[in-house]
């Protein structure tokens, strides 16, 4: 049974979907803590209702980066975390945390990486960029997290067609539906030991 820490900054629909699968016994894991860079994001309500401890941890709370990193690592270790799931978390994960948990930090991005990712491309900005480019296919990507935004090894993607009359909102809606299929599937596979990062490459075993 894996212990998961979820990092999230906003509404928490991916967290909620994954939590639902855990509660239904479809993913053998427990979410042992939820961490946010924001004081009261809506996602905290979902966690609290499920009795999951929530932490507001912001770099701004600490006099220097080392204290911040040590606090974060302390919380993760206190909750015996095996897997970190980023679900709409808008801050960079500090490098020492990436190094300690390499191969055990997942992120979901609402486009087909390596396209339409990177610093500043989040939320509706991603879908606006997709529509402006004229591509006919977008989607969702789950990847391992490395030291940069959206560049880590890709684990799985689901494609979504871009339709003629799509707006950023209509596209975001269909991509989110894909996210809610893709992310729990990857989390489940990880928890079953079927996905590993070896020499910076993703290895699936079925
Ligand atoms: C999702 O679109 C995800 O791809 C991105 O942030 C959004 C989070 O949505 N990383 P939610 O908070 O899970 O509803």
GROMACS .gro file of C-alpha atoms and ligand atoms in nm:
model
  220
    1UNK     CA    1   0.000   0.000   0.000
    2UNK     CA    2   0.158   0.326  -0.117
    3UNK     CA    3   0.132   0.650   0.076
    4UNK     CA    4   0.054   0.943  -0.149
    5UNK     CA    5   0.110   1.315  -0.090
    6UNK     CA    6  -0.099   1.531  -0.320
    7UNK     CA    7   0.020   1.882  -0.405
    8UNK     CA    8  -0.254   2.110  -0.538
    9UNK     CA    9  -0.327   2.480  -0.570
   10UNK     CA   10  -0.686   2.502  -0.690
   11UNK     CA   11  -1.014   2.328  -0.745
   12UNK     CA   12  -0.897   1.968  -0.706
   13UNK     CA   13  -1.103   1.774  -0.961
   14UNK     CA   14  -0.810   1.542  -1.040
   15UNK     CA   15  -0.744   1.489  -0.670
   16UNK     CA   16  -1.112   1.416  -0.615
   17UNK     CA   17  -1.120   1.161  -0.900
   18UNK     CA   18  -0.811   0.980  -0.771
   19UNK     CA   19  -0.942   0.986  -0.415
   20UNK     CA   20  -1.271   0.838  -0.534
   21UNK     CA   21  -1.086   0.545  -0.694
   22UNK     CA   22  -0.887   0.490  -0.376
   23UNK     CA   23  -1.203   0.496  -0.166
   24UNK     CA   24  -1.366   0.250  -0.408
   25UNK     CA   25  -1.072   0.012  -0.360
   26UNK     CA   26  -0.957   0.047  -0.721
   27UNK     CA   27  -0.620   0.196  -0.629
   28UNK     CA   28  -0.426   0.034  -0.346
   29UNK     CA   29  -0.302   0.351  -0.178
   30UNK     CA   30  -0.389   0.611   0.081
   31UNK     CA   31  -0.352   0.986   0.056
   32UNK     CA   32  -0.164   1.073   0.372
   33UNK     CA   33  -0.144   1.450   0.321
   34UNK     CA   34  -0.242   1.733   0.092
   35UNK     CA   35  -0.001   2.021   0.048
   36UNK     CA   36  -0.075   2.359  -0.109
   37UNK     CA   37   0.112   2.682  -0.170
   38UNK     CA   38  -0.216   2.864  -0.104
   39UNK     CA   39  -0.390   2.932   0.225
   40UNK     CA   40  -0.742   2.810   0.153
   41UNK     CA   41  -0.772   2.654  -0.192
   42UNK     CA   42  -1.104   2.477  -0.269
   43UNK     CA   43  -0.914   2.146  -0.283
   44UNK     CA   44  -0.863   2.167   0.098
   45UNK     CA   45  -1.239   2.119   0.147
   46UNK     CA   46  -1.226   1.788  -0.043
   47UNK     CA   47  -0.931   1.671   0.167
   48UNK     CA   48  -1.084   1.776   0.498
   49UNK     CA   49  -1.409   1.600   0.420
   50UNK     CA   50  -1.204   1.283   0.369
   51UNK     CA   51  -1.010   1.340   0.693
   52UNK     CA   52  -0.682   1.403   0.509
   53UNK     CA   53  -0.443   1.647   0.681
   54UNK     CA   54  -0.384   1.968   0.483
   55UNK     CA   55  -0.073   2.185   0.488
   56UNK     CA   56  -0.027   2.538   0.361
   57UNK     CA   57   0.344   2.551   0.285
   58UNK     CA   58   0.475   2.857   0.106
   59UNK     CA   59   0.831   2.962   0.038
   60UNK     CA   60   0.727   3.303   0.174
   61UNK     CA   61   0.684   3.158   0.522
   62UNK     CA   62   1.054   3.085   0.556
   63UNK     CA   63   1.355   3.311   0.597
   64UNK     CA   64   1.565   3.105   0.354
   65UNK     CA   65   1.518   2.831   0.092
   66UNK     CA   66   1.685   2.562   0.302
   67UNK     CA   67   1.434   2.603   0.585
   68UNK     CA   68   1.152   2.577   0.332
   69UNK     CA   69   1.292   2.262   0.174
   70UNK     CA   70   1.367   2.101   0.510
   71UNK     CA   71   1.016   2.170   0.632
   72UNK     CA   72   0.867   2.022   0.315
   73UNK     CA   73   1.090   1.714   0.337
   74UNK     CA   74   1.000   1.682   0.705
   75UNK     CA   75   0.625   1.674   0.630
   76UNK     CA   76   0.676   1.418   0.352
   77UNK     CA   77   0.883   1.197   0.575
   78UNK     CA   78   0.643   1.234   0.869
   79UNK     CA   79   0.369   1.100   0.641
   80UNK     CA   80   0.592   0.821   0.505
   81UNK     CA   81   0.526   0.938   0.150
   82UNK     CA   82   0.610   0.696  -0.134
   83UNK     CA   83   0.453   0.892  -0.420
   84UNK     CA   84   0.393   1.262  -0.480
   85UNK     CA   85   0.100   1.343  -0.708
   86UNK     CA   86   0.090   1.698  -0.845
   87UNK     CA   87  -0.269   1.786  -0.928
   88UNK     CA   88  -0.288   2.145  -1.041
   89UNK     CA   89   0.007   2.260  -0.831
   90UNK     CA   90   0.141   2.586  -0.970
   91UNK     CA   91   0.479   2.612  -0.800
   92UNK     CA   92   0.806   2.441  -0.888
   93UNK     CA   93   0.897   2.147  -0.667
   94UNK     CA   94   1.230   2.241  -0.501
   95UNK     CA   95   1.527   2.057  -0.653
   96UNK     CA   96   1.623   1.865  -0.333
   97UNK     CA   97   1.268   1.727  -0.318
   98UNK     CA   98   1.286   1.627  -0.687
   99UNK     CA   99   1.619   1.457  -0.619
  100UNK     CA  100   1.497   1.268  -0.314
  101UNK     CA  101   1.174   1.152  -0.481
  102UNK     CA  102   1.298   1.114  -0.839
  103UNK     CA  103   1.084   0.859  -1.017
  104UNK     CA  104   0.811   0.905  -0.759
  105UNK     CA  105   0.665   1.246  -0.851
  106UNK     CA  106   0.387   1.254  -1.110
  107UNK     CA  107   0.231   1.556  -1.282
  108UNK     CA  108  -0.056   1.597  -1.524
  109UNK     CA  109  -0.053   1.861  -1.793
  110UNK     CA  110  -0.354   1.956  -2.010
  111UNK     CA  111  -0.180   1.922  -2.349
  112UNK     CA  112   0.034   1.676  -2.541
  113UNK     CA  113   0.383   1.747  -2.409
  114UNK     CA  114   0.646   1.837  -2.517
  115UNK     CA  115   0.418   2.085  -2.695
  116UNK     CA  116   0.230   2.360  -2.513
  117UNK     CA  117   0.416   2.320  -2.185
  118UNK     CA  118   0.668   2.513  -1.981
  119UNK     CA  119   0.673   2.818  -1.761
  120UNK     CA  120   0.360   3.032  -1.798
  121UNK     CA  121   0.163   2.767  -1.985
  122UNK     CA  122  -0.101   2.659  -1.737
  123UNK     CA  123  -0.479   2.663  -1.710
  124UNK     CA  124  -0.667   2.832  -1.995
  125UNK     CA  125  -0.341   2.971  -2.138
  126UNK     CA  126  -0.260   2.620  -2.259
  127UNK     CA  127  -0.588   2.584  -2.445
  128UNK     CA  128  -0.566   2.937  -2.588
  129UNK     CA  129  -0.220   2.852  -2.726
  130UNK     CA  130  -0.347   2.522  -2.870
  131UNK     CA  131  -0.636   2.697  -3.048
  132UNK     CA  132  -0.412   2.979  -3.176
  133UNK     CA  133  -0.169   2.725  -3.323
  134UNK     CA  134  -0.432   2.551  -3.533
  135UNK     CA  135  -0.334   2.197  -3.431
  136UNK     CA  136  -0.614   1.945  -3.469
  137UNK     CA  137  -0.524   1.726  -3.176
  138UNK     CA  138  -0.446   1.807  -2.814
  139UNK     CA  139  -0.483   1.598  -2.501
  140UNK     CA  140  -0.346   1.527  -2.157
  141UNK     CA  141  -0.003   1.406  -2.048
  142UNK     CA  142   0.112   1.238  -1.728
  143UNK     CA  143   0.486   1.258  -1.673
  144UNK     CA  144   0.750   1.217  -1.408
  145UNK     CA  145   0.868   1.546  -1.263
  146UNK     CA  146   1.223   1.666  -1.310
  147UNK     CA  147   1.395   1.995  -1.226
  148UNK     CA  148   1.209   2.196  -1.493
  149UNK     CA  149   0.850   2.278  -1.582
  150UNK     CA  150   0.680   2.003  -1.786
  151UNK     CA  151   0.997   1.842  -1.924
  152UNK     CA  152   1.015   1.517  -1.728
  153UNK     CA  153   0.983   1.174  -1.891
  154UNK     CA  154   0.637   1.114  -2.037
  155UNK     CA  155   0.446   0.820  -1.891
  156UNK     CA  156   0.115   0.824  -2.079
  157UNK     CA  157  -0.096   1.053  -2.296
  158UNK     CA  158  -0.456   1.062  -2.411
  159UNK     CA  159  -0.548   1.250  -2.728
  160UNK     CA  160  -0.843   1.485  -2.760
  161UNK     CA  161  -0.963   1.621  -3.096
  162UNK     CA  162  -0.974   1.998  -3.139
  163UNK     CA  163  -1.313   2.084  -3.291
  164UNK     CA  164  -1.386   2.365  -3.531
  165UNK     CA  165  -1.590   2.578  -3.293
  166UNK     CA  166  -1.393   2.504  -2.977
  167UNK     CA  167  -1.333   2.780  -2.725
  168UNK     CA  168  -1.065   2.753  -2.455
  169UNK     CA  169  -1.347   2.658  -2.216
  170UNK     CA  170  -1.502   2.384  -2.432
  171UNK     CA  171  -1.159   2.238  -2.504
  172UNK     CA  172  -1.057   2.254  -2.137
  173UNK     CA  173  -1.375   2.066  -2.050
  174UNK     CA  174  -1.301   1.773  -2.286
  175UNK     CA  175  -0.933   1.764  -2.191
  176UNK     CA  176  -1.032   1.752  -1.823
  177UNK     CA  177  -1.252   1.449  -1.894
  178UNK     CA  178  -0.946   1.284  -2.049
  179UNK     CA  179  -0.737   1.381  -1.744
  180UNK     CA  180  -0.987   1.213  -1.516
  181UNK     CA  181  -0.946   0.887  -1.710
  182UNK     CA  182  -0.570   0.909  -1.752
  183UNK     CA  183  -0.442   1.021  -1.413
  184UNK     CA  184  -0.609   0.754  -1.194
  185UNK     CA  185  -0.497   0.488  -1.442
  186UNK     CA  186  -0.134   0.598  -1.416
  187UNK     CA  187  -0.149   0.637  -1.037
  188UNK     CA  188  -0.293   0.287  -1.011
  189UNK     CA  189  -0.022   0.142  -1.237
  190UNK     CA  190   0.247   0.320  -1.034
  191UNK     CA  191   0.102   0.188  -0.707
  192UNK     CA  192   0.101  -0.164  -0.852
  193UNK     CA  193   0.473  -0.127  -0.931
  194UNK     CA  194   0.411  -0.132  -1.307
  195UNK     CA  195   0.581   0.199  -1.389
  196UNK     CA  196   0.940   0.275  -1.307
  197UNK     CA  197   1.188   0.544  -1.400
  198UNK     CA  198   1.518   0.379  -1.491
  199UNK     CA  199   1.807   0.587  -1.630
  200UNK     CA  200   1.564   0.874  -1.699
  201UNK     CA  201   1.345   0.646  -1.910
  202UNK     CA  202   0.996   0.525  -1.829
  203UNK     CA  203   0.959   0.148  -1.810
  204UNK     CA  204   0.616  -0.012  -1.804
  205UNK     CA  205   0.567  -0.371  -1.700
  206UNK     CA  206   0.226  -0.529  -1.746
  207LIG     C1  207  -0.560   2.036  -1.468
  207LIG     O1  208  -0.603   2.082  -1.593
  207LIG     C2  209  -0.421   1.980  -1.477
  207LIG     O2  210  -0.389   1.928  -1.602
  207LIG     C3  211  -0.334   2.102  -1.451
  207LIG     O3  212  -0.406   2.178  -1.357
  207LIG     C4  213  -0.545   2.149  -1.368
  207LIG     C5  214  -0.591   2.112  -1.231
  207LIG     O4  215  -0.730   2.094  -1.227
  207LIG     N1  216  -0.202   2.064  -1.408
  207LIG     P1  217  -0.796   2.034  -1.096
  207LIG     O5  218  -0.756   2.126  -0.980
  207LIG     O6  219  -0.745   1.896  -1.079
  207LIG     O7  220  -0.943   2.039  -1.120
   0.00000   0.00000   0.00000
